[in-house]
RNA sequence: GGUCUCGUGGCCGAGCGGCUAGGCACCGGUCUGCAAAACCGUCUACUCCGGUUCGAAUCCGGACGAGACCUCCA
C-alpha cells in the first residue's frame, strides 16, 4: 500500500520529474502566488488557483500535514522596466473614486465568493502584502547588508551583477545575465539603476500614490516581488517544499523571488517550483480585446457572450481536470459541452454504487485494478486527466456489474465506493449534488401527481394524453424521460 | 530580436521507446407505443523531412506552424 503513495512531481527548476520527499517527514510547506486584487479575478486566474487546489487536496489525501500559504497582493505593483510608476491598485481606486483599501476589500469579498462557488479549500493562511510591510523592509535591509542591493534617491534596487558573482541569476527561467541586455526590448529605463536588469525592492513614493509607507529610505512602497519573499519566509521558513504560481510568473517574478531569498537568507526558498499553464478560450489566450474574456461568475450565470449557455461550476471544474495542469487548456463550447455530458455519465455511475449487486465470488480482476490506478495516475505529477479516464473505466465496470457481466464482493464494493467518492469529491473537488428542482417540495408533489396520472394514461394506452402531458411539460421547461423504472423529470 | 514550450483521430485531451488512455460527436445495436435518455459496440490518430534503434507519437537534427515569457498579467 505504501507504493500507492509514491508521488512524483515535475520541478520547473530542474525540468524533470522526481520522487517527492518532503523536507520534514509527513509535512509539506507550499506557497502559491495568489490574486492581485485591483479587479475581479478572471477565468484564467481561477484555473491556476483550481489547479493548486487540486495539488493541495491530493497532498492531503496522501496524508501529509500541509501548510498551504496563498498570498493576497493588495499593495500596488510599483514599476515596470521603463521605470514608470505603475500603481495598479491606486489607479483602479482613483478610477472608481474610492479608497484603495475599499477596492481591495471589495474584490477580496468577490474572490472569496468565487472560492466557494468553485469549491476551493481555504488555504491554511492568506496573508496580505500590506499586513507585512515591516517584514518586507527587514528583508530588504538584510539584502543591502549582504551587498546585493543599493539605495538611490529613496528607492532600493536589487544589484543583479553583484548577486550573480555569488549566485546564479536566471536558474529558474534559463536566462543568462549577459544575454539579458539583448532580449530586453526597452533599454530606456536605466535612470537610477546601476544595471538594466536590477529591479526595485522599494520604490520612493510619488505624490499621487494612494498607498505610502515609511521606511529607512523614506516614504514609499514595496517592490512587486518582495512581498512573497517576506511572507513565505515568515510562514514557511527560509526553505520549504513547494512554490507554485502561473506560468507567466516564472520570469521575472519567481526568478526575482529566488534572488531575494538567496540574497537575504542564502538559499532558494523552494525545493520544487511548480507552474500551472494558461487557459485559452476559443484557441487564444483570454483577452479583453479579443472578445473572449469573461469572469468566473459570468460563465456560471450565463451572462457572458462568449458562450451560448451557462455551465455549472462543477462542469467547469471537471473540464479543467480533464487537462493536465502543465498543459494549456482550450475552453470552447464543444469542450465544455463534452465535459458536461461526460460528467453526467460519471455521476450516474457513482450514484449506482449505492445499490450494486455483490457476490461471494471473487471480484473481477479489472475491478480490483481500479483503485490502484487512481493513485498511480495522481502520483504521476498530479495527472488528473488520467485519473478521470480511470474513473470512466470504473463507470464502465459499474454498468457491467449491474448487468451481471462483472462481479464485485461486498468488501471490494465498500472500498470502491469509498475511494471513488474520495477521489471525486475530496481530490478533484467535484461536487455531485442532485440537480436543481429537488428543493421545491410543492413542485415535487405536483410532479408526482402529474406523472402518476400520465402513468395511468400510458397503462391504458392513451398515448394522446400521455404525449400531451409530456409536450406541455416540455414547453414549461420540464423534461420527462421514460426509463425502465418509470418516468423521471428534470428542470431545464 | 532573445529565452522557452508545444504541434495526437471531427472536437477536447492523456501518452515520455514496444502492450497503441478517456470524454464528446458520428455510425451501428439493445431498450422503447412514440420521443428522449440510457447502455453496448464500431471508428485506430500522432505537422513534415532526415537520423538513432530490432522497434519511435515517444529519443536526436532540421523545416514549417502555434503559443508563452522578455513590459502589469495566473
Coordinates of C-alpha atoms (C1' of nucleotides) in Angstrom, one line a residue:
Chain A
X1 CA 0.0 0.0 0.0
X2 CA 3.0 2.3 0.6
X3 CA 3.9 2.3 -3.0
X4 CA 0.5 3.8 -3.7
X5 CA 1.8 7.0 -2.0
X6 CA 4.9 7.3 -4.1
X7 CA 4.4 10.7 -5.6
X8 CA 6.4 12.3 -8.3
X9 CA 6.4 16.0 -9.1
X10 CA 7.7 17.9 -12.1
X11 CA 10.1 20.6 -10.9
X12 CA 10.4 23.6 -13.1
X13 CA 13.8 24.3 -11.6
X14 CA 15.3 21.1 -12.9
X15 CA 12.9 20.4 -15.8
X16 CA 12.5 16.9 -14.5
X17 CA 10.0 14.8 -12.6
X18 CA 11.4 13.5 -9.3
X19 CA 10.1 11.4 -6.4
X20 CA 8.7 13.8 -3.8
X21 CA 10.5 13.8 -0.5
X22 CA 9.3 16.4 1.9
X23 CA 11.9 18.4 3.9
X24 CA 10.3 17.3 7.1
X25 CA 8.7 13.9 7.2
X26 CA 5.0 13.9 6.9
X27 CA 4.8 17.7 6.4
X28 CA 4.6 19.9 3.4
X29 CA 5.1 23.6 3.1
X30 CA 3.5 25.1 0.0
X31 CA 3.4 28.7 -1.1
X32 CA 1.3 29.8 -4.1
X33 CA 1.1 33.3 -5.6
X34 CA -2.4 34.5 -5.2
X35 CA -4.5 37.2 -6.8
X36 CA -3.8 40.9 -7.1
X37 CA -7.0 42.5 -6.0
X38 CA -7.3 45.5 -8.2
X39 CA -10.0 43.8 -10.3
X40 CA -12.1 40.6 -10.2
X41 CA -10.0 37.5 -11.0
X42 CA -10.9 36.2 -14.4
X43 CA -11.3 32.6 -15.5
X44 CA -7.6 32.1 -16.3
X45 CA -6.7 33.2 -12.8
X46 CA -9.2 30.7 -11.4
X47 CA -7.6 27.9 -13.4
X48 CA -4.3 28.4 -11.7
X49 CA -6.0 28.5 -8.2
X50 CA -8.1 25.5 -9.0
X51 CA -5.0 23.5 -10.1
X52 CA -3.2 24.3 -6.9
X53 CA -6.3 23.4 -5.0
X54 CA -6.1 20.0 -6.7
X55 CA -2.5 19.7 -5.7
X56 CA -3.3 20.7 -2.1
X57 CA -6.2 18.2 -2.0
X58 CA -4.1 15.3 -3.2
X59 CA -1.3 16.1 -0.7
X60 CA -3.9 16.0 2.0
X61 CA -5.3 12.7 0.5
X62 CA -1.8 11.2 0.8
X63 CA -1.9 12.0 4.5
X64 CA 0.5 14.9 4.5
X65 CA 0.1 17.7 7.0
X66 CA 0.1 20.6 4.6
X67 CA 0.7 24.2 5.4
X68 CA -0.7 26.0 2.3
X69 CA 0.0 29.7 2.1
X70 CA -1.6 31.7 -0.7
X71 CA -1.0 35.4 -0.5
X72 CA -3.2 38.3 -1.5
X73 CA -1.5 41.2 -3.2
X74 CA -3.1 44.3 -2.0
X75 CA -0.1 46.7 -2.4
X76 CA 0.4 48.2 -5.8
X77 CA 3.0 46.9 -8.2
X78 CA 5.3 49.7 -8.4
X79 CA 7.5 49.8 -11.5
X80 CA 7.8 48.5 -15.0
X81 CA 11.1 48.3 -16.8
X82 CA 10.6 51.8 -18.2
X83 CA 10.7 53.0 -14.6
X84 CA 7.3 54.5 -14.8
X85 CA 5.2 54.4 -11.7
X86 CA 2.5 51.8 -12.2
X87 CA 0.4 51.6 -9.1
X88 CA -2.3 49.3 -10.4
X89 CA -4.3 49.3 -7.2
X90 CA -4.2 53.1 -6.8
X91 CA -5.1 53.6 -10.4
X92 CA -8.2 51.4 -10.2
X93 CA -9.2 53.1 -7.0
X94 CA -9.0 56.6 -8.4
X95 CA -10.9 55.4 -11.4
X96 CA -13.8 54.3 -9.2
X97 CA -13.4 57.2 -6.7
X98 CA -12.8 55.1 -3.7
X99 CA -10.0 54.4 -1.2
X100 CA -7.6 51.7 -2.1
X101 CA -8.4 49.7 0.9
X102 CA -12.0 49.8 -0.1
X103 CA -11.4 48.4 -3.6
X104 CA -9.1 45.7 -2.3
X105 CA -11.7 44.7 0.2
X106 CA -14.4 44.7 -2.4
X107 CA -12.5 42.4 -4.7
X108 CA -11.4 40.2 -1.9
X109 CA -15.1 39.6 -1.0
X110 CA -15.7 38.6 -4.6
X111 CA -12.7 36.4 -4.7
X112 CA -13.8 34.5 -1.5
X113 CA -17.2 34.0 -3.1
X114 CA -15.5 32.5 -6.2
X115 CA -13.6 30.2 -4.0
X116 CA -16.9 28.9 -2.6
X117 CA -18.6 28.7 -6.0
X118 CA -15.7 26.7 -7.5
X119 CA -15.2 24.6 -4.3
X120 CA -11.7 25.6 -3.4
X121 CA -10.5 24.6 0.0
X122 CA -9.4 27.6 2.1
X123 CA -5.5 27.8 2.3
X124 CA -4.0 27.5 5.8
X125 CA -3.2 31.2 5.7
X126 CA -4.0 34.0 3.2
X127 CA -1.6 36.7 4.2
X128 CA -1.7 40.2 2.7
X129 CA 1.2 42.3 1.4
X130 CA 0.0 45.4 3.3
X131 CA 0.0 43.4 6.5
X132 CA 3.7 42.6 6.1
X133 CA 5.4 45.9 5.3
X134 CA 7.7 45.6 8.2
X135 CA 8.8 42.1 7.3
X136 CA 9.5 43.3 3.7
X137 CA 11.6 46.2 5.0
X138 CA 13.6 43.8 7.1
X139 CA 14.3 41.5 4.2
X140 CA 15.4 44.5 2.1
X141 CA 17.8 45.6 4.9
X142 CA 19.3 42.2 5.0
X143 CA 19.8 42.1 1.3
X144 CA 21.6 45.5 1.5
X145 CA 23.7 44.3 4.3
X146 CA 24.7 41.3 2.3
X147 CA 25.8 43.6 -0.5
X148 CA 23.2 42.7 -3.1
X149 CA 21.1 45.9 -3.1
X150 CA 21.7 49.6 -3.1
X151 CA 19.6 52.7 -2.2
X152 CA 19.2 55.6 -4.6
X153 CA 17.1 58.7 -4.0
X154 CA 14.7 57.0 -1.6
X155 CA 14.4 53.8 -3.7
X156 CA 16.2 50.5 -3.3
X157 CA 17.3 48.2 -6.2
X158 CA 18.5 44.7 -6.2
X159 CA 22.0 44.5 -7.6
X160 CA 21.9 41.7 -10.2
X161 CA 25.5 41.9 -11.2
X162 CA 26.8 41.8 -7.6
X163 CA 24.4 38.9 -6.9
X164 CA 25.5 36.9 -10.0
X165 CA 29.0 36.8 -8.7
X166 CA 28.0 34.6 -5.9
X167 CA 24.7 33.1 -7.1
X168 CA 23.3 32.2 -10.5
X169 CA 20.7 34.7 -11.6
X170 CA 18.3 33.1 -14.1
X171 CA 18.4 29.4 -12.9
X172 CA 14.6 29.2 -13.0
X173 CA 13.9 30.7 -16.3
X174 CA 17.1 29.7 -18.0
X175 CA 18.3 33.2 -18.6
X176 CA 21.9 34.4 -18.6
X177 CA 22.7 37.8 -17.2
X178 CA 25.0 38.5 -20.1
X179 CA 22.2 37.8 -22.5
X180 CA 19.5 39.7 -20.7
X181 CA 20.5 43.0 -22.4
X182 CA 19.9 41.6 -25.8
X183 CA 16.4 40.4 -25.0
X184 CA 15.2 43.5 -23.4
X185 CA 13.1 45.4 -25.8
X186 CA 13.2 48.7 -24.0
X187 CA 16.5 50.0 -22.9
X188 CA 15.4 53.4 -21.8
X189 CA 14.9 52.5 -18.2
X190 CA 18.4 53.0 -16.9
X191 CA 17.6 56.0 -14.8
X192 CA 18.6 55.2 -11.2
X193 CA 19.6 51.6 -11.7
X194 CA 23.2 50.6 -12.0
X195 CA 22.3 47.8 -14.3
X196 CA 19.3 47.5 -16.5
X197 CA 18.3 44.1 -15.0
X198 CA 18.2 45.4 -11.5
X199 CA 14.8 45.5 -10.1
X200 CA 13.1 47.6 -7.4
X201 CA 12.8 46.3 -3.8
X202 CA 11.5 49.6 -2.5
X203 CA 10.2 52.5 -4.6
X204 CA 10.1 56.1 -3.5
X205 CA 6.6 57.4 -3.2
X206 CA 5.0 59.6 -5.9
X207 CA 2.8 62.4 -4.6
X208 CA -0.2 60.8 -6.2
X209 CA 0.3 57.3 -4.7
X210 CA -2.6 56.2 -2.7
X211 CA -0.6 53.8 -0.6
X212 CA 2.5 55.1 1.1
X213 CA 4.6 53.6 3.9
X214 CA 7.5 54.8 6.0
X215 CA 10.9 53.1 5.6
X216 CA 14.5 53.7 6.4
X217 CA 14.8 55.1 2.8
X218 CA 11.9 57.5 3.1
X219 CA 8.2 57.2 2.2
X220 CA 7.4 54.8 -0.5
X221 CA 6.1 51.3 -1.3
X222 CA 7.5 47.9 -1.7
X223 CA 8.6 46.3 -5.0
X224 CA 6.5 43.7 -6.6
X225 CA 8.5 40.6 -5.7
X226 CA 9.5 41.3 -2.1
X227 CA 6.1 40.5 -0.5
X228 CA 6.3 36.9 -1.5
X229 CA 9.8 36.5 0.0
X230 CA 8.7 38.2 3.2
X231 CA 5.5 36.2 3.6
X232 CA 6.9 32.8 2.5
X233 CA 9.8 33.2 4.9
X234 CA 7.5 34.3 7.8
X235 CA 5.1 31.4 7.5
X236 CA 7.1 28.6 5.9
X237 CA 10.7 29.4 6.8
X238 CA 13.7 30.2 4.6
X239 CA 13.3 26.9 2.8
X240 CA 10.2 24.9 2.1
X241 CA 8.9 22.3 -0.2
X242 CA 6.7 23.7 -3.0
X243 CA 6.3 27.1 -4.5
X244 CA 3.7 27.5 -7.2
X245 CA 2.1 30.0 -9.5
X246 CA 1.0 30.7 -13.0
X247 CA 3.5 30.1 -15.9
X248 CA 3.6 33.8 -16.6
X249 CA 5.1 34.5 -13.2
X250 CA 8.2 32.4 -13.9
X251 CA 10.0 35.4 -15.1
X252 CA 10.7 37.8 -13.7
X253 CA 8.6 37.3 -10.5
X254 CA 9.7 33.9 -9.4
X255 CA 13.3 34.4 -10.7
X256 CA 13.5 37.6 -8.5
X257 CA 12.0 35.8 -5.6
X258 CA 14.8 33.3 -5.7
X259 CA 17.3 36.1 -6.0
X260 CA 15.8 37.9 -3.0
X261 CA 15.8 34.7 -0.9
X262 CA 19.3 33.8 -1.8
X263 CA 20.4 37.4 -1.3
X264 CA 18.9 37.6 2.1
X265 CA 18.9 34.1 3.5
X266 CA 21.4 32.3 1.3
X267 CA 19.1 29.7 -0.2
X268 CA 16.5 29.1 -2.8
X269 CA 13.1 29.3 -1.0
X270 CA 11.6 26.2 -2.5
X271 CA 12.9 22.8 -3.4
X272 CA 10.2 22.4 -6.0
X273 CA 8.8 25.1 -8.3
X274 CA 5.5 24.3 -10.0
X275 CA 4.0 26.3 -12.8
X276 CA 0.4 25.9 -14.0
X277 CA -0.3 26.6 -17.6
X278 CA -2.6 29.1 -19.2
X279 CA -6.3 28.9 -20.1
X280 CA -7.2 29.6 -23.7
X281 CA -10.6 30.5 -24.9
X282 CA -11.5 29.5 -28.5
X283 CA -7.9 28.8 -29.2
X284 CA -6.4 32.1 -27.9
X285 CA -5.2 33.5 -24.7
X286 CA -8.0 35.2 -22.9
X287 CA -8.0 38.9 -23.6
X288 CA -10.4 41.7 -23.5
X289 CA -9.5 42.9 -26.9
X290 CA -10.1 39.5 -28.5
X291 CA -13.6 39.4 -27.1
X292 CA -13.1 36.0 -25.4
X293 CA -12.7 37.4 -22.0
X294 CA -15.1 36.5 -19.2
X295 CA -15.3 36.3 -15.5
X296 CA -15.7 33.0 -13.5
X297 CA -19.1 34.2 -12.3
X298 CA -20.4 35.1 -15.7
X299 CA -19.9 31.6 -17.2
X300 CA -21.8 30.1 -14.3
X301 CA -24.6 32.6 -14.6
X302 CA -24.7 32.5 -18.4
X303 CA -24.1 36.3 -18.6
X304 CA -21.1 36.2 -20.9
X305 CA -21.5 36.4 -24.7
X306 CA -18.5 34.1 -25.2
X307 CA -20.7 31.0 -24.6
X308 CA -24.3 30.4 -25.5
X309 CA -25.3 28.8 -22.3
X310 CA -24.4 28.7 -18.6
X311 CA -22.3 25.9 -17.2
X312 CA -22.4 24.6 -13.6
X313 CA -19.2 25.3 -11.7
X314 CA -18.8 21.5 -11.2
X315 CA -18.8 21.1 -15.0
X316 CA -16.2 23.8 -15.4
X317 CA -14.0 22.3 -12.7
X318 CA -14.5 18.8 -14.3
X319 CA -13.5 20.2 -17.7
X320 CA -10.4 21.8 -16.2
X321 CA -9.5 18.5 -14.5
X322 CA -9.5 16.8 -17.9
X323 CA -6.4 18.7 -18.9
X324 CA -3.1 18.4 -17.1
X325 CA -2.1 21.4 -15.0
X326 CA 1.1 21.8 -17.1
X327 CA -0.7 21.9 -20.4
X328 CA -2.7 24.8 -21.9
X329 CA -6.4 24.1 -22.0
X330 CA -8.8 25.4 -24.6
X331 CA -12.3 26.3 -23.5
X332 CA -14.8 26.1 -26.3
X333 CA -18.5 25.4 -26.4
X334 CA -17.6 22.0 -27.7
X335 CA -15.2 21.1 -25.0
X336 CA -17.5 22.4 -22.3
X337 CA -20.5 20.6 -23.7
X338 CA -18.4 17.4 -23.9
X339 CA -17.4 17.8 -20.3
X340 CA -21.0 18.3 -19.3
X341 CA -22.1 15.1 -20.9
X342 CA -19.3 13.1 -19.6
X343 CA -19.8 14.5 -16.1
X344 CA -23.4 13.3 -16.2
X345 CA -22.3 9.8 -17.2
X346 CA -19.9 9.6 -14.3
X347 CA -22.5 11.0 -11.9
X348 CA -24.9 8.2 -13.0
X349 CA -22.3 5.6 -12.4
X350 CA -21.3 6.9 -9.0
X351 CA -24.9 7.0 -7.8
X352 CA -25.3 3.3 -8.8
X353 CA -22.6 2.5 -6.4
X354 CA -25.1 2.6 -3.6
X355 CA -27.2 -0.3 -4.8
X356 CA -25.0 -2.6 -6.8
X357 CA -25.3 -6.4 -6.5
X358 CA -22.4 -8.1 -4.8
X359 CA -21.3 -11.7 -4.9
X360 CA -19.4 -14.1 -2.7
X361 CA -17.3 -15.0 -5.7
X362 CA -14.0 -13.2 -6.4
X363 CA -14.1 -9.7 -7.7
X364 CA -13.4 -9.4 -11.4
X365 CA -9.7 -8.6 -11.9
X366 CA -10.4 -5.4 -13.9
X367 CA -12.4 -4.2 -11.0
X368 CA -9.7 -4.9 -8.5
X369 CA -7.2 -2.9 -10.6
X370 CA -9.3 0.2 -10.4
X371 CA -8.3 1.7 -7.1
X372 CA -4.5 1.3 -7.6
X373 CA -4.9 3.1 -10.9
X374 CA -6.4 6.1 -9.2
X375 CA -3.4 6.5 -7.1
X376 CA -0.9 5.7 -9.8
X377 CA -2.4 8.4 -12.0
X378 CA -2.3 11.1 -9.4
X379 CA 1.1 10.1 -8.2
X380 CA 2.4 10.8 -11.7
X381 CA 2.7 14.6 -11.3
X382 CA -1.0 15.0 -10.4
X383 CA -2.3 13.6 -13.6
X384 CA -5.9 14.4 -13.1
X385 CA -6.9 13.7 -16.8
X386 CA -5.6 10.2 -16.4
X387 CA -7.4 9.8 -13.1
X388 CA -10.6 10.8 -14.8
X389 CA -10.0 8.2 -17.5
X390 CA -9.6 5.6 -14.7
X391 CA -12.9 6.8 -13.2
X392 CA -14.6 6.3 -16.5
X393 CA -13.2 2.8 -16.6
X394 CA -14.7 2.4 -13.2
X395 CA -18.0 3.7 -14.5
X396 CA -17.9 1.1 -17.3
X397 CA -17.3 -1.6 -14.8
X398 CA -20.1 -0.4 -12.6
X399 CA -22.5 -0.7 -15.5
X400 CA -21.1 -4.2 -16.3
X401 CA -21.6 -5.3 -12.7
X402 CA -25.2 -4.0 -12.8
X403 CA -25.7 -6.1 -16.0
X404 CA -24.2 -9.2 -14.3
X405 CA -21.2 -9.2 -16.7
X406 CA -18.7 -8.5 -13.9
X407 CA -18.6 -9.2 -10.2
X408 CA -17.6 -7.5 -7.0
X409 CA -17.5 -8.7 -3.4
X410 CA -19.2 -6.8 -0.6
X411 CA -15.8 -5.7 0.8
X412 CA -14.5 -4.6 -2.5
X413 CA -17.6 -2.6 -3.3
X414 CA -17.4 -0.8 0.0
X415 CA -13.8 0.0 -0.7
X416 CA -14.5 1.1 -4.3
X417 CA -17.3 3.3 -3.2
X418 CA -15.1 4.9 -0.6
X419 CA -12.2 5.6 -2.9
X420 CA -14.3 6.8 -5.8
X421 CA -16.1 9.2 -3.6
X422 CA -12.8 10.3 -2.1
X423 CA -11.1 10.9 -5.5
X424 CA -14.1 12.6 -6.9
X425 CA -15.1 14.8 -4.0
X426 CA -12.0 15.2 -1.9
X427 CA -9.3 15.1 -4.6
X428 CA -10.8 16.5 -7.7
X429 CA -13.1 18.7 -5.6
X430 CA -16.1 18.0 -7.7
X431 CA -19.5 18.2 -6.0
X432 CA -22.2 15.8 -7.1
X433 CA -25.3 17.2 -5.7
X434 CA -28.6 16.3 -7.2
X435 CA -29.7 18.5 -10.0
X436 CA -31.9 21.5 -9.2
X437 CA -35.6 21.1 -8.8
X438 CA -35.4 18.8 -5.8
X439 CA -35.5 21.7 -3.4
X440 CA -39.0 22.8 -4.3
X441 CA -41.3 20.5 -2.4
X442 CA -44.5 21.9 -3.8
X443 CA -43.2 21.3 -7.3
X444 CA -42.1 17.8 -6.4
X445 CA -45.6 16.9 -5.1
X446 CA -47.2 18.3 -8.2
X447 CA -44.9 16.4 -10.5
X448 CA -45.5 13.2 -8.6
X449 CA -49.2 13.7 -9.2
X450 CA -48.9 14.6 -12.9
X451 CA -46.6 11.7 -13.6
X452 CA -48.9 9.3 -11.8
X453 CA -51.8 10.4 -14.0
X454 CA -49.6 10.1 -17.1
X455 CA -48.7 6.6 -15.9
X456 CA -52.3 5.6 -15.7
X457 CA -52.9 7.0 -19.2
X458 CA -50.0 5.0 -20.6
X459 CA -51.2 1.8 -18.9
X460 CA -54.5 2.4 -20.8
X461 CA -52.5 3.1 -24.0
X462 CA -54.0 6.5 -24.0
X463 CA -51.0 7.9 -25.9
X464 CA -52.7 11.2 -26.7
X465 CA -53.0 12.2 -23.1
X466 CA -49.6 10.8 -22.3
X467 CA -47.9 12.8 -25.0
X468 CA -49.9 15.9 -24.3
X469 CA -48.6 15.9 -20.7
X470 CA -45.1 15.4 -21.8
X471 CA -45.2 18.0 -24.5
X472 CA -46.8 20.6 -22.3
X473 CA -44.3 20.0 -19.6
X474 CA -41.5 20.3 -22.1
X475 CA -42.9 23.7 -23.1
X476 CA -42.9 24.6 -19.4
X477 CA -39.3 23.7 -19.2
X478 CA -39.6 20.3 -17.6
X479 CA -38.1 17.3 -19.4
X480 CA -39.8 14.0 -18.9
X481 CA -37.9 10.8 -19.6
X482 CA -39.3 7.3 -19.5
X483 CA -36.9 4.8 -18.1
X484 CA -37.3 1.1 -17.1
X485 CA -38.2 2.1 -13.6
X486 CA -40.8 4.7 -14.5
X487 CA -40.6 8.3 -15.6
X488 CA -38.1 10.8 -14.3
X489 CA -38.0 14.6 -14.8
X490 CA -35.6 17.4 -14.8
X491 CA -36.0 21.1 -15.0
X492 CA -34.0 22.7 -17.8
Chain B
rG1 C1' 15.5 40.2 -31.8
rG2 C1' 16.4 36.8 -27.2
rU3 C1' 14.6 32.6 -23.9
rC4 C1' 11.3 28.6 -23.6
rU5 C1' 7.2 25.4 -24.5
rC6 C1' 4.2 22.8 -27.9
rG7 C1' 2.2 20.5 -32.7
rU8 C1' -2.0 13.5 -31.3
rG9 C1' -8.1 10.9 -34.9
rG10 C1' -14.3 15.6 -36.4
rC11 C1' -13.5 18.2 -31.3
rC12 C1' -11.3 18.3 -26.1
rG13 C1' -7.4 15.8 -24.3
rA14 C1' -3.7 11.5 -21.9
rG15 C1' 0.9 9.3 -23.6
rC16 C1' 7.7 10.1 -22.2
rG17 C1' 10.9 3.7 -26.9
rG18 C1' 7.4 -2.0 -27.9
rC19 C1' 1.4 -3.7 -24.7
rU20 C1' -1.4 1.6 -29.4
rA21 C1' -5.9 6.3 -22.5
rG22 C1' -10.5 8.7 -21.7
rG23 C1' -14.6 12.0 -22.8
rC24 C1' -17.7 14.3 -26.7
rA25 C1' -19.6 13.9 -31.7
rC26 C1' -20.6 10.3 -35.8
rC27 C1' -22.2 5.5 -37.2
rG28 C1' -24.4 0.5 -35.8
rG29 C1' -27.1 -2.2 -32.0
rU30 C1' -30.2 -3.1 -27.4
rC31 C1' -34.3 -0.9 -25.0
rU32 C1' -39.0 1.8 -26.1
rG33 C1' -46.3 2.8 -28.1
rC34 C1' -43.5 7.1 -30.0
rA35 C1' -39.7 10.5 -28.5
rA36 C1' -35.8 11.4 -25.4
rA37 C1' -32.4 9.3 -22.4
rA38 C1' -29.5 5.3 -21.0
rC39 C1' -26.4 1.1 -22.0
rC40 C1' -23.2 -1.9 -25.5
rG41 C1' -20.2 -1.9 -29.9
rU42 C1' -17.5 0.4 -34.0
rC43 C1' -14.2 4.2 -36.0
rU44 C1' -7.2 3.3 -34.7
rA45 C1' -4.6 9.3 -34.9
rC46 C1' 0.2 11.2 -33.9
rU47 C1' 2.7 18.6 -38.9
rC48 C1' 6.7 17.4 -42.5
rC49 C1' 11.8 15.7 -43.7
rG50 C1' 16.1 13.1 -42.2
rG51 C1' 18.8 10.2 -38.2
rU52 C1' 19.5 6.7 -33.8
rU53 C1' 17.2 1.7 -32.8
rC54 C1' 15.4 -5.0 -33.9
rG55 C1' 11.4 -1.4 -33.0
rA56 C1' 9.6 5.9 -32.3
rA57 C1' 3.7 9.7 -31.5
rU58 C1' 7.5 8.8 -27.7
rC59 C1' 15.0 10.0 -28.5
rC60 C1' 18.4 13.4 -31.8
rG61 C1' 18.8 17.1 -36.0
rG62 C1' 16.3 20.2 -39.5
rA63 C1' 11.9 22.7 -41.7
rC64 C1' 7.1 24.6 -41.2
rG65 C1' 3.2 26.1 -37.8
rA66 C1' 1.1 27.7 -32.9
rG67 C1' 1.7 29.7 -28.1
rA68 C1' 4.1 31.8 -23.6
rC69 C1' 7.8 35.0 -21.4
rC70 C1' 11.3 39.1 -22.1
rU71 C1' 6.5 45.0 -20.0
rC72 C1' 1.2 44.7 -15.2
rC73 C1' -0.6 39.7 -16.0
rA74 C1' -2.5 33.0 -13.2

